[in-house]
PDB file of C-alpha atoms in Angstrom:
ATOM      1  CA  MET A  16      -8.556  13.624  -4.683  1.00 47.00           C
ATOM      2  CA  SER A  17      -8.043  10.547  -6.791  1.00 48.00           C
ATOM      3  CA  ARG A  18      -4.355  10.402  -5.915  1.00 48.00           C
ATOM      4  CA  GLY A  19      -5.220  10.484  -2.257  1.00 46.00           C
ATOM      5  CA  VAL A  20      -7.449   7.489  -2.471  1.00 52.00           C
ATOM      6  CA  CYS A  21      -4.925   5.586  -4.628  1.00 51.00           C
ATOM      7  CA  PHE A  22      -2.276   6.416  -2.125  1.00 47.00           C
ATOM      8  CA  LEU A  23      -4.332   4.791   0.590  1.00 50.00           C
ATOM      9  CA  VAL A  24      -4.085   1.507  -1.239  1.00 49.00           C
ATOM     10  CA  ALA A  25      -0.468   1.849  -2.246  1.00 48.00           C
ATOM     11  CA  ALA A  26       0.783   2.888   1.171  1.00 48.00           C
ATOM     12  CA  ALA A  27      -1.499   0.846   3.345  1.00 49.00           C
ATOM     13  CA  LEU A  28      -2.555  -2.325   1.612  1.00 54.00           C
ATOM     14  CA  LEU A  29       0.903  -3.855   1.287  1.00 49.00           C
ATOM     15  CA  VAL A  30       1.983  -7.327   2.269  1.00 36.00           C
ATOM     16  CA  PRO A  31       4.816  -8.869   4.334  1.00 36.00           C
ATOM     17  CA  HIS A  32       8.104 -10.363   3.290  1.00 38.00           C
ATOM     18  CA  TRP A  33       8.422 -14.187   2.650  1.00 36.00           C
ATOM     19  CA  ALA A  34      11.197 -14.559   5.245  1.00 38.00           C
ATOM     20  CA  SER A  35       8.994 -13.532   8.126  1.00 43.00           C
ATOM     21  CA  ALA A  36       7.610 -16.840   9.289  1.00 39.00           C
ATOM     22  CA  GLN A  37       4.519 -15.557  11.116  1.00 50.00           C
ATOM     23  CA  MET A  38       3.321 -13.448   8.181  1.00 64.00           C
ATOM     24  CA  GLN A  39       0.724 -14.824   5.803  1.00 81.00           C
ATOM     25  CA  PRO A  40      -0.814 -13.956   2.438  1.00 91.00           C
ATOM     26  CA  HIS A  41      -4.353 -12.710   2.841  1.00 93.00           C
ATOM     27  CA  ARG A  42      -7.391 -11.084   1.312  1.00 95.00           C
ATOM     28  CA  ALA A  43      -8.451  -7.885   3.113  1.00 96.00           C
ATOM     29  CA  GLN A  44     -11.437  -5.679   2.336  1.00 97.00           C
ATOM     30  CA  TYR A  45     -11.755  -2.132   3.596  1.00 96.00           C
ATOM     31  CA  VAL A  46     -14.459   0.483   3.829  1.00 94.00           C
ATOM     32  CA  LEU A  47     -13.353   3.903   2.758  1.00 94.00           C
ATOM     33  CA  ARG A  48     -14.822   7.067   4.389  1.00 93.00           C
ATOM     34  CA  LEU A  49     -14.233  10.710   3.692  1.00 91.00           C
ATOM     35  CA  GLY A  50     -12.969  12.237   6.896  1.00 90.00           C
ATOM     36  CA  THR A  51     -12.485  10.791  10.335  1.00 89.00           C
ATOM     37  CA  ALA A  52     -15.720  11.800  12.121  1.00 88.00           C
ATOM     38  CA  ALA A  53     -17.848   9.022  13.575  1.00 84.00           C
ATOM     39  CA  ASN A  54     -20.542   9.789  10.913  1.00 88.00           C
ATOM     40  CA  ALA A  55     -18.105  10.269   8.032  1.00 91.00           C
ATOM     41  CA  PRO A  56     -19.730   9.408   4.698  1.00 90.00           C
ATOM     42  CA  ARG A  57     -18.771   6.165   3.031  1.00 92.00           C
ATOM     43  CA  ILE A  58     -17.183   6.731  -0.328  1.00 92.00           C
ATOM     44  CA  GLY A  59     -16.135   3.260  -1.503  1.00 93.00           C
ATOM     45  CA  THR A  60     -14.213   0.059  -0.860  1.00 95.00           C
ATOM     46  CA  ALA A  61     -10.669  -1.249  -1.292  1.00 95.00           C
ATOM     47  CA  VAL A  62      -9.869  -4.958  -1.686  1.00 95.00           C
ATOM     48  CA  GLN A  63      -6.416  -6.539  -1.783  1.00 90.00           C
ATOM     49  CA  ASP A  64      -5.922 -10.212  -2.433  1.00 92.00           C
ATOM     50  CA  ILE A  65      -2.423 -11.531  -1.870  1.00 89.00           C
ATOM     51  CA  THR A  66      -1.506 -15.034  -2.868  1.00 91.00           C
ATOM     52  CA  LEU A  67       1.827 -16.840  -2.727  1.00 90.00           C
ATOM     53  CA  ASP A  68       3.258 -19.705  -4.682  1.00 91.00           C
ATOM     54  CA  CYS A  69       6.777 -21.113  -5.053  1.00 90.00           C
ATOM     55  CA  ALA A  70       7.610 -18.566  -7.701  1.00 88.00           C
ATOM     56  CA  GLY A  71       6.669 -15.585  -5.596  1.00 90.00           C
ATOM     57  CA  TRP A  72       3.917 -13.157  -4.533  1.00 92.00           C
ATOM     58  CA  HIS A  73       0.846 -12.211  -6.623  1.00 93.00           C
ATOM     59  CA  ILE A  74      -0.890  -8.987  -5.645  1.00 92.00           C
ATOM     60  CA  LYS A  75      -4.346  -7.849  -6.757  1.00 94.00           C
ATOM     61  CA  ARG A  76      -5.838  -4.569  -5.618  1.00 93.00           C
ATOM     62  CA  ASP A  77      -9.253  -3.209  -6.503  1.00 95.00           C
ATOM     63  CA  ILE A  78     -10.430   0.239  -5.437  1.00 93.00           C
ATOM     64  CA  SER A  79     -13.828   1.745  -6.138  1.00 92.00           C
ATOM     65  CA  THR A  80     -14.869   5.216  -4.940  1.00 90.00           C
ATOM     66  CA  GLU A  81     -17.490   7.814  -5.632  1.00 87.00           C
ATOM     67  CA  ILE A  82     -17.405  11.221  -4.041  1.00 82.00           C
ATOM     68  CA  ALA A  83     -20.132  13.814  -4.329  1.00 78.00           C
ATOM     69  CA  ILE A  84     -18.449  17.185  -4.870  1.00 71.00           C
ATOM     70  CA  THR A  85     -21.791  18.942  -5.385  1.00 74.00           C
ATOM     71  CA  SER A  86     -25.382  17.772  -5.813  1.00 75.00           C
ATOM     72  CA  SER A  87     -24.792  17.476  -9.519  1.00 77.00           C
ATOM     73  CA  TRP A  88     -21.078  16.615  -9.752  1.00 79.00           C
ATOM     74  CA  LYS A  89     -19.598  13.329  -8.593  1.00 80.00           C
ATOM     75  CA  LEU A  90     -15.977  12.130  -8.831  1.00 81.00           C
ATOM     76  CA  SER A  91     -15.865   8.461  -9.676  1.00 86.00           C
ATOM     77  CA  LEU A  92     -12.611   6.429  -9.542  1.00 88.00           C
ATOM     78  CA  ALA A  93     -11.872   2.782 -10.203  1.00 90.00           C
ATOM     79  CA  SER A  94      -8.310   1.423  -9.873  1.00 91.00           C
ATOM     80  CA  LYS A  95      -7.109  -2.126 -10.457  1.00 94.00           C
ATOM     81  CA  LEU A  96      -3.552  -3.358  -9.989  1.00 95.00           C
ATOM     82  CA  ALA A  97      -2.092  -6.751 -10.707  1.00 97.00           C
ATOM     83  CA  GLY A  98       1.473  -7.308  -9.691  1.00 95.00           C
ATOM     84  CA  GLU A  99       4.062 -10.057  -9.287  1.00 96.00           C
ATOM     85  CA  GLU A 100       7.062  -9.864  -6.958  1.00 93.00           C
ATOM     86  CA  ALA A 101       9.848 -12.376  -6.647  1.00 90.00           C
ATOM     87  CA  ARG A 102      10.118 -14.235  -3.343  1.00 85.00           C
ATOM     88  CA  ASP A 103      13.431 -12.539  -2.555  1.00 83.00           C
ATOM     89  CA  GLY A 104      12.039  -9.068  -3.293  1.00 84.00           C
ATOM     90  CA  GLY A 105      14.487  -8.618  -6.155  1.00 88.00           C
ATOM     91  CA  GLY A 106      11.944  -7.505  -8.807  1.00 93.00           C
ATOM     92  CA  PHE A 107       8.444  -6.366  -9.476  1.00 96.00           C
ATOM     93  CA  ARG A 108       6.168  -6.409 -12.537  1.00 97.00           C
ATOM     94  CA  TYR A 109       2.750  -4.889 -12.665  1.00 97.00           C
ATOM     95  CA  ARG A 110      -0.118  -3.527 -14.673  1.00 97.00           C
ATOM     96  CA  MET A 111      -2.478  -0.872 -13.373  1.00 95.00           C
ATOM     97  CA  VAL A 112      -5.716   0.445 -14.878  1.00 95.00           C
ATOM     98  CA  GLN A 113      -7.313   3.587 -13.412  1.00 92.00           C
ATOM     99  CA  ILE A 114     -10.639   4.986 -14.620  1.00 91.00           C
ATOM    100  CA  GLN A 115     -11.631   8.422 -13.434  1.00 86.00           C
ATOM    101  CA  ASN A 116     -15.087   9.649 -14.599  1.00 84.00           C
ATOM    102  CA  GLY A 117     -14.829   7.407 -17.655  1.00 84.00           C
ATOM    103  CA  ASP A 118     -11.202   8.363 -18.577  1.00 89.00           C
ATOM    104  CA  GLU A 119      -9.065   5.224 -18.606  1.00 92.00           C
ATOM    105  CA  ARG A 120      -5.322   5.190 -17.912  1.00 92.00           C
ATOM    106  CA  ASP A 121      -3.302   2.019 -18.451  1.00 96.00           C
ATOM    107  CA  THR A 122       0.167   1.720 -16.943  1.00 96.00           C
ATOM    108  CA  ARG A 123       2.671  -1.166 -17.046  1.00 97.00           C
ATOM    109  CA  GLY A 124       5.933  -1.385 -15.167  1.00 97.00           C
ATOM    110  CA  LYS A 125       8.951  -3.542 -14.587  1.00 97.00           C
ATOM    111  CA  ILE A 126      11.522  -3.136 -11.760  1.00 96.00           C
ATOM    112  CA  GLU A 127      14.569  -5.366 -11.892  1.00 95.00           C
ATOM    113  CA  ARG A 128      18.233  -5.468 -10.892  1.00 91.00           C
ATOM    114  CA  SER A 129      20.627  -5.381 -13.834  1.00 87.00           C
ATOM    115  CA  LYS A 130      24.368  -4.780 -13.974  1.00 85.00           C
ATOM    116  CA  GLY A 131      24.437  -3.716 -10.345  1.00 87.00           C
ATOM    117  CA  GLN A 132      21.563  -1.180 -10.710  1.00 94.00           C
ATOM    118  CA  LEU A 133      17.890  -1.225  -9.828  1.00 96.00           C
ATOM    119  CA  ARG A 134      16.270  -0.198 -13.097  1.00 96.00           C
ATOM    120  CA  ALA A 135      12.662   0.906 -13.595  1.00 96.00           C
ATOM    121  CA  ASP A 136      10.881   0.713 -16.961  1.00 97.00           C
ATOM    122  CA  ILE A 137       7.462   2.347 -16.834  1.00 97.00           C
ATOM    123  CA  VAL A 138       4.989   2.694 -19.777  1.00 97.00           C
ATOM    124  CA  THR A 139       2.074   5.138 -19.407  1.00 94.00           C
ATOM    125  CA  PRO A 140      -0.237   6.743 -21.974  1.00 93.00           C
ATOM    126  CA  ALA A 141       2.294   9.558 -22.116  1.00 92.00           C
ATOM    127  CA  GLY A 142       5.034   7.166 -23.241  1.00 95.00           C
ATOM    128  CA  PRO A 143       7.829   5.085 -21.752  1.00 96.00           C
ATOM    129  CA  THR A 144      10.160   6.308 -19.002  1.00 96.00           C
ATOM    130  CA  HIS A 145      13.397   4.649 -17.785  1.00 96.00           C
ATOM    131  CA  PHE A 146      15.337   5.501 -14.642  1.00 96.00           C
ATOM    132  CA  VAL A 147      17.530   4.073 -11.939  1.00 96.00           C
ATOM    133  CA  LEU A 148      16.155   3.674  -8.381  1.00 96.00           C
ATOM    134  CA  PRO A 149      18.325   3.958  -5.282  1.00 94.00           C
ATOM    135  CA  PRO A 150      19.769   0.466  -4.698  1.00 93.00           C
ATOM    136  CA  GLN A 151      18.165   0.075  -1.209  1.00 93.00           C
ATOM    137  CA  THR A 152      14.634   0.614  -2.574  1.00 95.00           C
ATOM    138  CA  LEU A 153      12.307  -2.102  -1.322  1.00 93.00           C
ATOM    139  CA  MET A 154       9.610  -3.646  -3.476  1.00 92.00           C
ATOM    140  CA  PRO A 155       6.013  -3.518  -2.172  1.00 87.00           C
ATOM    141  CA  VAL A 156       6.058  -6.952  -0.540  1.00 81.00           C
ATOM    142  CA  ALA A 157       9.417  -6.551   1.106  1.00 85.00           C
ATOM    143  CA  ALA A 158       8.619  -3.044   2.375  1.00 88.00           C
ATOM    144  CA  ILE A 159       6.073  -4.170   4.993  1.00 83.00           C
ATOM    145  CA  GLY A 160       8.290  -7.045   6.013  1.00 85.00           C
ATOM    146  CA  HIS A 161      10.991  -4.535   6.812  1.00 89.00           C
ATOM    147  CA  LEU A 162       8.527  -2.371   8.709  1.00 90.00           C
ATOM    148  CA  VAL A 163       7.343  -5.346  10.857  1.00 90.00           C
ATOM    149  CA  ASP A 164      10.894  -6.486  11.511  1.00 91.00           C
ATOM    150  CA  ARG A 165      11.962  -3.040  12.639  1.00 93.00           C
ATOM    151  CA  LEU A 166       8.909  -2.732  14.899  1.00 93.00           C
ATOM    152  CA  ARG A 167       9.602  -6.153  16.411  1.00 91.00           C
ATOM    153  CA  ALA A 168      13.124  -4.915  17.153  1.00 94.00           C
ATOM    154  CA  LYS A 169      11.485  -2.033  19.129  1.00 94.00           C
ATOM    155  CA  ALA A 170      12.706   0.688  16.805  1.00 95.00           C
ATOM    156  CA  SER A 171      10.792   3.859  17.638  1.00 96.00           C
ATOM    157  CA  ALA A 172      11.627   5.699  14.381  1.00 97.00           C
ATOM    158  CA  PHE A 173      13.278   4.713  11.065  1.00 96.00           C
ATOM    159  CA  PRO A 174      13.267   5.502   7.355  1.00 94.00           C
ATOM    160  CA  ALA A 175      12.719   3.180   4.387  1.00 93.00           C
ATOM    161  CA  LEU A 176      12.708   3.571   0.633  1.00 93.00           C
ATOM    162  CA  MET A 177       9.752   1.842  -1.073  1.00 93.00           C
ATOM    163  CA  PHE A 178       8.660   1.585  -4.725  1.00 94.00           C
ATOM    164  CA  ASP A 179       5.105   2.727  -5.288  1.00 91.00           C
ATOM    165  CA  ALA A 180       3.224   1.767  -8.457  1.00 91.00           C
ATOM    166  CA  GLU A 181      -0.093   3.469  -8.066  1.00 89.00           C
ATOM    167  CA  VAL A 182       0.561   7.105  -7.024  1.00 86.00           C
ATOM    168  CA  LEU A 183       4.127   8.081  -7.864  1.00 86.00           C
ATOM    169  CA  GLY A 184       5.451   5.366 -10.132  1.00 90.00           C
ATOM    170  CA  ASP A 185       8.737   5.894  -8.327  1.00 93.00           C
ATOM    171  CA  ALA A 186      10.363   5.537  -4.931  1.00 93.00           C
ATOM    172  CA  PHE A 187       8.874   6.937  -1.789  1.00 92.00           C
ATOM    173  CA  LEU A 188      11.016   7.791   1.257  1.00 93.00           C
ATOM    174  CA  VAL A 189       8.885   6.660   4.164  1.00 93.00           C
ATOM    175  CA  ASP A 190       9.655   7.999   7.611  1.00 94.00           C
ATOM    176  CA  VAL A 191       8.057   5.668  10.245  1.00 96.00           C
ATOM    177  CA  THR A 192       7.362   6.601  13.859  1.00 97.00           C
ATOM    178  CA  ALA A 193       5.874   4.258  16.427  1.00 96.00           C
ATOM    179  CA  LEU A 194       2.922   5.856  18.249  1.00 96.00           C
ATOM    180  CA  ASP A 195       1.748   5.507  21.822  1.00 93.00           C
ATOM    181  CA  PRO A 196      -1.110   3.001  22.266  1.00 85.00           C
ATOM    182  CA  GLY A 197      -4.495   4.692  22.157  1.00 87.00           C
ATOM    183  CA  THR A 198      -3.401   7.483  19.855  1.00 89.00           C
ATOM    184  CA  LEU A 199      -5.120   6.105  16.707  1.00 91.00           C
ATOM    185  CA  ARG A 200      -8.613   7.219  15.872  1.00 90.00           C
ATOM    186  CA  PRO A 201     -11.356   4.846  17.015  1.00 87.00           C
ATOM    187  CA  ALA A 202     -12.881   2.472  14.555  1.00 83.00           C
ATOM    188  CA  ALA A 203     -15.965   3.627  12.688  1.00 81.00           C
ATOM    189  CA  PRO A 204     -18.961   2.689  14.891  1.00 83.00           C
ATOM    190  CA  ALA A 205     -20.931   1.451  11.853  1.00 77.00           C
ATOM    191  CA  GLU A 206     -18.335  -1.302  11.209  1.00 80.00           C
ATOM    192  CA  LYS A 207     -18.153  -4.537  13.092  1.00 87.00           C
ATOM    193  CA  PRO A 208     -14.784  -5.420  14.496  1.00 88.00           C
ATOM    194  CA  VAL A 209     -12.799  -8.035  12.476  1.00 93.00           C
ATOM    195  CA  ALA A 210     -10.785 -10.641  14.334  1.00 93.00           C
ATOM    196  CA  VAL A 211      -7.164 -10.615  13.175  1.00 94.00           C
ATOM    197  CA  PRO A 212      -5.079 -13.794  13.977  1.00 92.00           C
ATOM    198  CA  ALA A 213      -1.928 -12.093  15.177  1.00 88.00           C
ATOM    199  CA  SER A 214       0.086 -11.994  18.456  1.00 87.00           C
ATOM    200  CA  HIS A 215       1.288  -8.392  18.265  1.00 91.00           C
ATOM    201  CA  SER A 216       0.295  -5.028  16.710  1.00 93.00           C
ATOM    202  CA  TRP A 217       1.712  -1.492  16.639  1.00 95.00           C
ATOM    203  CA  PRO A 218       0.213   1.910  15.958  1.00 96.00           C
ATOM    204  CA  VAL A 219       2.440   3.826  13.525  1.00 96.00           C
ATOM    205  CA  PHE A 220       2.668   7.172  11.736  1.00 96.00           C
ATOM    206  CA  MET A 221       4.245   7.298   8.320  1.00 95.00           C
ATOM    207  CA  SER A 222       5.141  10.341   6.207  1.00 93.00           C
ATOM    208  CA  PHE A 223       5.898   9.951   2.507  1.00 92.00           C
ATOM    209  CA  THR A 224       8.202  12.143   0.387  1.00 92.00           C
ATOM    210  CA  ARG A 225       9.710  11.583  -3.064  1.00 90.00           C
ATOM    211  CA  GLY A 226      12.593   9.136  -2.683  1.00 90.00           C
ATOM    212  CA  ARG A 227      14.862  10.448  -5.411  1.00 88.00           C
ATOM    213  CA  GLU A 228      14.563  14.065  -4.377  1.00 81.00           C
ATOM    214  CA  GLN A 229      15.947  15.613  -1.182  1.00 69.00           C
ATOM    215  CA  ASP A 230      14.449  18.216   1.224  1.00 67.00           C
ATOM    216  CA  GLN A 231      10.923  17.861  -0.110  1.00 77.00           C
ATOM    217  CA  LYS A 232       7.782  18.512   1.919  1.00 86.00           C
ATOM    218  CA  PRO A 233       5.862  15.234   2.629  1.00 89.00           C
ATOM    219  CA  LEU A 234       3.239  14.514   0.046  1.00 88.00           C
ATOM    220  CA  PHE A 235       0.983  12.440   2.374  1.00 87.00           C
ATOM    221  CA  SER A 236       0.900  10.898   5.812  1.00 93.00           C
ATOM    222  CA  VAL A 237      -0.695   7.714   7.034  1.00 94.00           C
ATOM    223  CA  SER A 238      -1.504   6.507  10.558  1.00 95.00           C
ATOM    224  CA  ALA A 239      -2.408   2.877  10.936  1.00 94.00           C
ATOM    225  CA  LYS A 240      -2.475  -0.181  13.139  1.00 94.00           C
ATOM    226  CA  ILE A 241      -0.163  -2.853  11.753  1.00 93.00           C
ATOM    227  CA  TYR A 242      -0.253  -6.497  12.921  1.00 92.00           C
ATOM    228  CA  ASP A 243       2.735  -8.853  12.868  1.00 90.00           C
ATOM    229  CA  ASN A 244       1.144 -10.889  10.095  1.00 89.00           C
ATOM    230  CA  GLY A 245       1.097  -7.818   7.766  1.00 88.00           C
ATOM    231  CA  VAL A 246      -2.585  -6.933   8.107  1.00 91.00           C
ATOM    232  CA  LEU A 247      -3.412  -3.270   8.581  1.00 91.00           C
ATOM    233  CA  ASP A 248      -6.435  -1.592  10.099  1.00 93.00           C
ATOM    234  CA  ARG A 249      -7.687   1.827  11.329  1.00 93.00           C
ATOM    235  CA  LEU A 250      -5.910   3.671   8.572  1.00 93.00           C
ATOM    236  CA  THR A 251      -6.087   7.421   8.089  1.00 94.00           C
ATOM    237  CA  VAL A 252      -4.543   9.058   5.019  1.00 92.00           C
ATOM    238  CA  ASP A 253      -3.956  12.808   5.285  1.00 92.00           C
ATOM    239  CA  THR A 254      -3.187  14.570   1.968  1.00 87.00           C
ATOM    240  CA  GLY A 255      -3.216  18.024   3.479  1.00 86.00           C
ATOM    241  CA  LEU A 256      -6.486  18.897   1.690  1.00 84.00           C
ATOM    242  CA  LEU A 257      -8.585  15.914   2.885  1.00 86.00           C
ATOM    243  CA  LYS A 258      -8.471  12.822   5.106  1.00 90.00           C
ATOM    244  CA  VAL A 259      -9.616   9.348   4.059  1.00 91.00           C
ATOM    245  CA  GLY A 260     -10.281   6.722   6.654  1.00 92.00           C
ATOM    246  CA  ALA A 261     -10.144   2.959   5.951  1.00 93.00           C
ATOM    247  CA  ASP A 262     -11.494   0.271   8.302  1.00 94.00           C
ATOM    248  CA  LEU A 263     -11.043  -3.441   7.927  1.00 95.00           C
ATOM    249  CA  GLN A 264     -14.376  -5.011   6.919  1.00 95.00           C
ATOM    250  CA  ASP A 265     -13.427  -8.527   6.079  1.00 96.00           C
ATOM    251  CA  LEU A 266     -10.316 -10.736   6.316  1.00 97.00           C
ATOM    252  CA  GLN A 267      -9.414 -14.118   4.936  1.00 96.00           C
ATOM    253  CA  MET A 268      -6.003 -15.653   5.610  1.00 95.00           C
ATOM    254  CA  HIS A 269      -4.420 -17.763   2.912  1.00 94.00           C
ATOM    255  CA  LYS A 270      -2.103 -20.716   3.504  1.00 89.00           C
ATOM    256  CA  ALA A 271       1.503 -20.330   2.435  1.00 84.00           C
ATOM    257  CA  PRO A 272       2.822 -23.064   0.067  1.00 87.00           C
ATOM    258  CA  THR A 273       5.340 -25.746   0.959  1.00 86.00           C
ATOM    259  CA  CYS A 274       8.123 -25.321  -1.644  1.00 83.00           C
ATOM    260  CA  PRO A 275      11.289 -27.276  -2.278  1.00 81.00           C
ATOM    261  CA  GLY A 276      14.136 -25.870  -0.174  1.00 67.00           C
ATOM    262  CA  SER A 277      11.810 -23.669   1.935  1.00 58.00           C
TER     263      SER A 277
END
């Protein structure tokens, strides 16, 4: 259950690549609901604040959920991520703290290119791990930029490798398929529509499998509406056991900095 909610943030609340001129850093807040019915119960919120300076991107994500399993048993999860990604997408450093029913888990990671390899160094409560990622693996910021660029080019289906910090701590292979307009679930009627300053949007379906293993069954799938400025809405995460919906509740666009040589 907790991994499904964290996956929602990791897979959905990503940001665009610096090189895409129309994309902007932003702060987005989402309402999370258990299921996709019109009266699905609200289980929490997810907030991502993306800022950009001349050194690179700064990502902060904050998830808070509480799910009533029975009348006397509740599953509580809080997850906080702080990450930094280079402007060129060449590296990523992060710290993540997850608290599930009072049990805290602290993870730190560093992804960087060294000696022609993309190396990952991850430290969890279980100890450090070191491994090499496929060289074409995209960092979180660059991943959505690639997605938007491919959709702008009218690609109907394409794969991408993306590093994920919150769920897998490894690379995901993401298979993206453009959907027909009108196929996404309707927005939750309890939520007011949020105006998104974008000129184009696309409905997409994405399935996620382990990137360093072949012929694996997808772990999750996500359907969403993605705008050309990197904002996402109308998300549905399907873990196979449950579905979590996320609807945009508030949006603030940040200005991109003017940097020497940009």
